[in-house]
Amino acid sequence: MAKKLVIKVTAGADAPERCSQAFTVAAVAVASGVDVSLWLTGESSWFSLPGRAAEFELPHAAPLPDLIESILAAGRITLCTQCAARREITEKDVIEGVRIAGAQMFVQEALADDTQALVY
């Protein structure tokens, strides 16, 4: 059975290096054939919206829209339910392929067999 990786990213433009690291690790893991679930929480929640990732800039880092595209191609991106509600983001607002789910689902994924969880 393949190893799974659950990544929770809590940082956005407020901590660009930490944010970029989370998306980069997720994209590299997906490209390596790992089953990846990336969770957007806190300030990273904004990247669930179309066009928001294009506004993110970090020198010497892969463009965030490219990383999101590669993660969605073979992995999952989930927006935290409470984080979405606090920002008035609904399912009709998010990028196609992004789901909204809560802490129960995160815990279920993070505690599954053969799963490694990382928080950025």
PDB file of C-alpha atoms in Angstrom:
ATOM      1  CA  MET A   1       0.000   0.000   0.000  1.00  0.00           C
ATOM      2  CA  ALA A   2       1.339   3.446  -0.932  1.00  0.00           C
ATOM      3  CA  LYS A   3       2.228   5.984   1.728  1.00  0.00           C
ATOM      4  CA  LYS A   4      -0.119   8.961   2.077  1.00  0.00           C
ATOM      5  CA  LEU A   5       0.802  12.543   2.915  1.00  0.00           C
ATOM      6  CA  VAL A   6      -1.552  15.040   4.552  1.00  0.00           C
ATOM      7  CA  ILE A   7      -0.251  18.602   4.588  1.00  0.00           C
ATOM      8  CA  LYS A   8      -1.930  21.431   6.471  1.00  0.00           C
ATOM      9  CA  VAL A   9      -0.793  24.877   5.402  1.00  0.00           C
ATOM     10  CA  THR A  10      -1.693  27.655   7.818  1.00  0.00           C
ATOM     11  CA  ALA A  11       0.401  30.418   6.232  1.00  0.00           C
ATOM     12  CA  GLY A  12      -0.352  32.598   3.251  1.00  0.00           C
ATOM     13  CA  ALA A  13       1.121  35.856   2.068  1.00  0.00           C
ATOM     14  CA  ASP A  14       1.770  36.654   5.747  1.00  0.00           C
ATOM     15  CA  ALA A  15       4.553  34.008   5.835  1.00  0.00           C
ATOM     16  CA  PRO A  16       5.459  33.454   2.172  1.00  0.00           C
ATOM     17  CA  GLU A  17       8.379  31.060   2.634  1.00  0.00           C
ATOM     18  CA  ARG A  18       6.425  28.707   4.890  1.00  0.00           C
ATOM     19  CA  CYS A  19       3.465  28.889   2.521  1.00  0.00           C
ATOM     20  CA  SER A  20       5.571  28.157  -0.550  1.00  0.00           C
ATOM     21  CA  GLN A  21       7.296  25.254   1.188  1.00  0.00           C
ATOM     22  CA  ALA A  22       3.972  23.567   1.896  1.00  0.00           C
ATOM     23  CA  PHE A  23       2.762  23.842  -1.702  1.00  0.00           C
ATOM     24  CA  THR A  24       6.172  22.805  -3.065  1.00  0.00           C
ATOM     25  CA  VAL A  25       6.373  19.712  -0.850  1.00  0.00           C
ATOM     26  CA  ALA A  26       2.830  18.760  -1.833  1.00  0.00           C
ATOM     27  CA  ALA A  27       3.554  19.171  -5.554  1.00  0.00           C
ATOM     28  CA  VAL A  28       6.816  17.203  -5.354  1.00  0.00           C
ATOM     29  CA  ALA A  29       5.073  14.429  -3.436  1.00  0.00           C
ATOM     30  CA  VAL A  30       2.280  14.251  -6.027  1.00  0.00           C
ATOM     31  CA  ALA A  31       4.879  14.113  -8.818  1.00  0.00           C
ATOM     32  CA  SER A  32       6.565  11.263  -6.920  1.00  0.00           C
ATOM     33  CA  GLY A  33       3.367   9.233  -6.892  1.00  0.00           C
ATOM     34  CA  VAL A  34       2.414   9.896  -3.280  1.00  0.00           C
ATOM     35  CA  ASP A  35      -1.283  10.189  -2.375  1.00  0.00           C
ATOM     36  CA  VAL A  36      -1.437  13.843  -1.236  1.00  0.00           C
ATOM     37  CA  SER A  37      -4.128  15.758   0.598  1.00  0.00           C
ATOM     38  CA  LEU A  38      -3.334  19.471   1.046  1.00  0.00           C
ATOM     39  CA  TRP A  39      -5.432  21.418   3.556  1.00  0.00           C
ATOM     40  CA  LEU A  40      -5.800  25.196   3.299  1.00  0.00           C
ATOM     41  CA  THR A  41      -6.344  26.861   6.664  1.00  0.00           C
ATOM     42  CA  GLY A  42      -5.860  30.334   8.075  1.00  0.00           C
ATOM     43  CA  GLU A  43      -4.364  32.792   5.603  1.00  0.00           C
ATOM     44  CA  SER A  44      -3.755  30.103   2.972  1.00  0.00           C
ATOM     45  CA  SER A  45      -7.540  29.845   2.637  1.00  0.00           C
ATOM     46  CA  TRP A  46      -7.459  32.737   0.178  1.00  0.00           C
ATOM     47  CA  PHE A  47      -5.601  30.561  -2.354  1.00  0.00           C
ATOM     48  CA  SER A  48      -8.766  28.513  -2.826  1.00  0.00           C
ATOM     49  CA  LEU A  49     -10.180  31.428  -4.813  1.00  0.00           C
ATOM     50  CA  PRO A  50      -9.569  31.811  -8.563  1.00  0.00           C
ATOM     51  CA  GLY A  51      -6.773  34.258  -9.327  1.00  0.00           C
ATOM     52  CA  ARG A  52      -5.543  34.690  -5.745  1.00  0.00           C
ATOM     53  CA  ALA A  53      -2.516  32.403  -6.161  1.00  0.00           C
ATOM     54  CA  ALA A  54      -1.343  34.524  -9.113  1.00  0.00           C
ATOM     55  CA  GLU A  55      -0.955  37.465  -6.720  1.00  0.00           C
ATOM     56  CA  PHE A  56       1.518  35.512  -4.554  1.00  0.00           C
ATOM     57  CA  GLU A  57       5.178  36.262  -5.219  1.00  0.00           C
ATOM     58  CA  LEU A  58       8.297  34.750  -3.701  1.00  0.00           C
ATOM     59  CA  PRO A  59      11.694  35.028  -5.402  1.00  0.00           C
ATOM     60  CA  HIS A  60      13.240  31.719  -6.493  1.00  0.00           C
ATOM     61  CA  ALA A  61      10.007  29.819  -5.816  1.00  0.00           C
ATOM     62  CA  ALA A  62       7.782  27.995  -8.270  1.00  0.00           C
ATOM     63  CA  PRO A  63       4.649  29.977  -9.199  1.00  0.00           C
ATOM     64  CA  LEU A  64       1.837  29.090  -6.828  1.00  0.00           C
ATOM     65  CA  PRO A  65      -0.755  28.640  -9.620  1.00  0.00           C
ATOM     66  CA  ASP A  66       1.492  25.981 -11.207  1.00  0.00           C
ATOM     67  CA  LEU A  67       1.888  24.156  -7.897  1.00  0.00           C
ATOM     68  CA  ILE A  68      -1.870  24.210  -7.271  1.00  0.00           C
ATOM     69  CA  GLU A  69      -2.533  22.878 -10.762  1.00  0.00           C
ATOM     70  CA  SER A  70      -0.108  19.998 -10.295  1.00  0.00           C
ATOM     71  CA  ILE A  71      -1.526  19.124  -6.870  1.00  0.00           C
ATOM     72  CA  LEU A  72      -5.092  19.086  -8.188  1.00  0.00           C
ATOM     73  CA  ALA A  73      -4.059  16.927 -11.156  1.00  0.00           C
ATOM     74  CA  ALA A  74      -3.348  13.917  -8.948  1.00  0.00           C
ATOM     75  CA  GLY A  75      -4.012  14.957  -5.340  1.00  0.00           C
ATOM     76  CA  ARG A  76      -6.638  16.737  -3.285  1.00  0.00           C
ATOM     77  CA  ILE A  77      -6.949  20.265  -1.953  1.00  0.00           C
ATOM     78  CA  THR A  78      -9.370  20.946   0.874  1.00  0.00           C
ATOM     79  CA  LEU A  79     -10.410  24.273   2.361  1.00  0.00           C
ATOM     80  CA  CYS A  80     -11.183  24.230   6.082  1.00  0.00           C
ATOM     81  CA  THR A  81     -14.902  24.722   6.756  1.00  0.00           C
ATOM     82  CA  GLN A  82     -14.449  27.239   9.580  1.00  0.00           C
ATOM     83  CA  CYS A  83     -11.740  29.149   7.702  1.00  0.00           C
ATOM     84  CA  ALA A  84     -14.020  29.388   4.677  1.00  0.00           C
ATOM     85  CA  ALA A  85     -16.944  30.592   6.789  1.00  0.00           C
ATOM     86  CA  ARG A  86     -14.829  33.283   8.490  1.00  0.00           C
ATOM     87  CA  ARG A  87     -13.837  34.588   5.047  1.00  0.00           C
ATOM     88  CA  GLU A  88     -17.330  34.139   3.570  1.00  0.00           C
ATOM     89  CA  ILE A  89     -15.994  31.683   0.986  1.00  0.00           C
ATOM     90  CA  THR A  90     -18.511  29.147  -0.297  1.00  0.00           C
ATOM     91  CA  GLU A  91     -18.257  26.080  -2.535  1.00  0.00           C
ATOM     92  CA  LYS A  92     -19.379  28.149  -5.520  1.00  0.00           C
ATOM     93  CA  ASP A  93     -16.437  30.549  -4.983  1.00  0.00           C
ATOM     94  CA  VAL A  94     -13.502  28.113  -4.968  1.00  0.00           C
ATOM     95  CA  ILE A  95     -11.282  26.810  -7.755  1.00  0.00           C
ATOM     96  CA  GLU A  96     -12.736  23.777  -9.490  1.00  0.00           C
ATOM     97  CA  GLY A  97     -11.570  20.648  -7.670  1.00  0.00           C
ATOM     98  CA  VAL A  98     -11.174  22.265  -4.237  1.00  0.00           C
ATOM     99  CA  ARG A  99     -13.516  20.837  -1.626  1.00  0.00           C
ATOM    100  CA  ILE A 100     -14.592  22.317   1.708  1.00  0.00           C
ATOM    101  CA  ALA A 101     -14.463  20.021   4.746  1.00  0.00           C
ATOM    102  CA  GLY A 102     -13.993  20.230   8.481  1.00  0.00           C
ATOM    103  CA  ALA A 103     -11.747  19.069  11.275  1.00  0.00           C
ATOM    104  CA  GLN A 104     -13.357  15.636  11.481  1.00  0.00           C
ATOM    105  CA  MET A 105     -12.256  14.863   7.911  1.00  0.00           C
ATOM    106  CA  PHE A 106      -8.763  16.232   8.579  1.00  0.00           C
ATOM    107  CA  VAL A 107      -8.366  14.027  11.647  1.00  0.00           C
ATOM    108  CA  GLN A 108      -9.679  11.023   9.737  1.00  0.00           C
ATOM    109  CA  GLU A 109      -7.160  11.574   6.928  1.00  0.00           C
ATOM    110  CA  ALA A 110      -4.239  12.380   9.229  1.00  0.00           C
ATOM    111  CA  LEU A 111      -4.751   9.277  11.368  1.00  0.00           C
ATOM    112  CA  ALA A 112      -5.240   6.815   8.511  1.00  0.00           C
ATOM    113  CA  ASP A 113      -2.832   3.910   8.199  1.00  0.00           C
ATOM    114  CA  ASP A 114       0.440   4.588   6.343  1.00  0.00           C
ATOM    115  CA  THR A 115      -0.093   8.350   6.545  1.00  0.00           C
ATOM    116  CA  GLN A 116       2.357  11.094   7.395  1.00  0.00           C
ATOM    117  CA  ALA A 117       0.953  14.482   8.420  1.00  0.00           C
ATOM    118  CA  LEU A 118       2.880  17.764   8.128  1.00  0.00           C
ATOM    119  CA  VAL A 119       1.836  21.236   9.250  1.00  0.00           C
ATOM    120  CA  TYR A 120       3.323  24.406   7.786  1.00  0.00           C
TER     121      TYR A 120
END
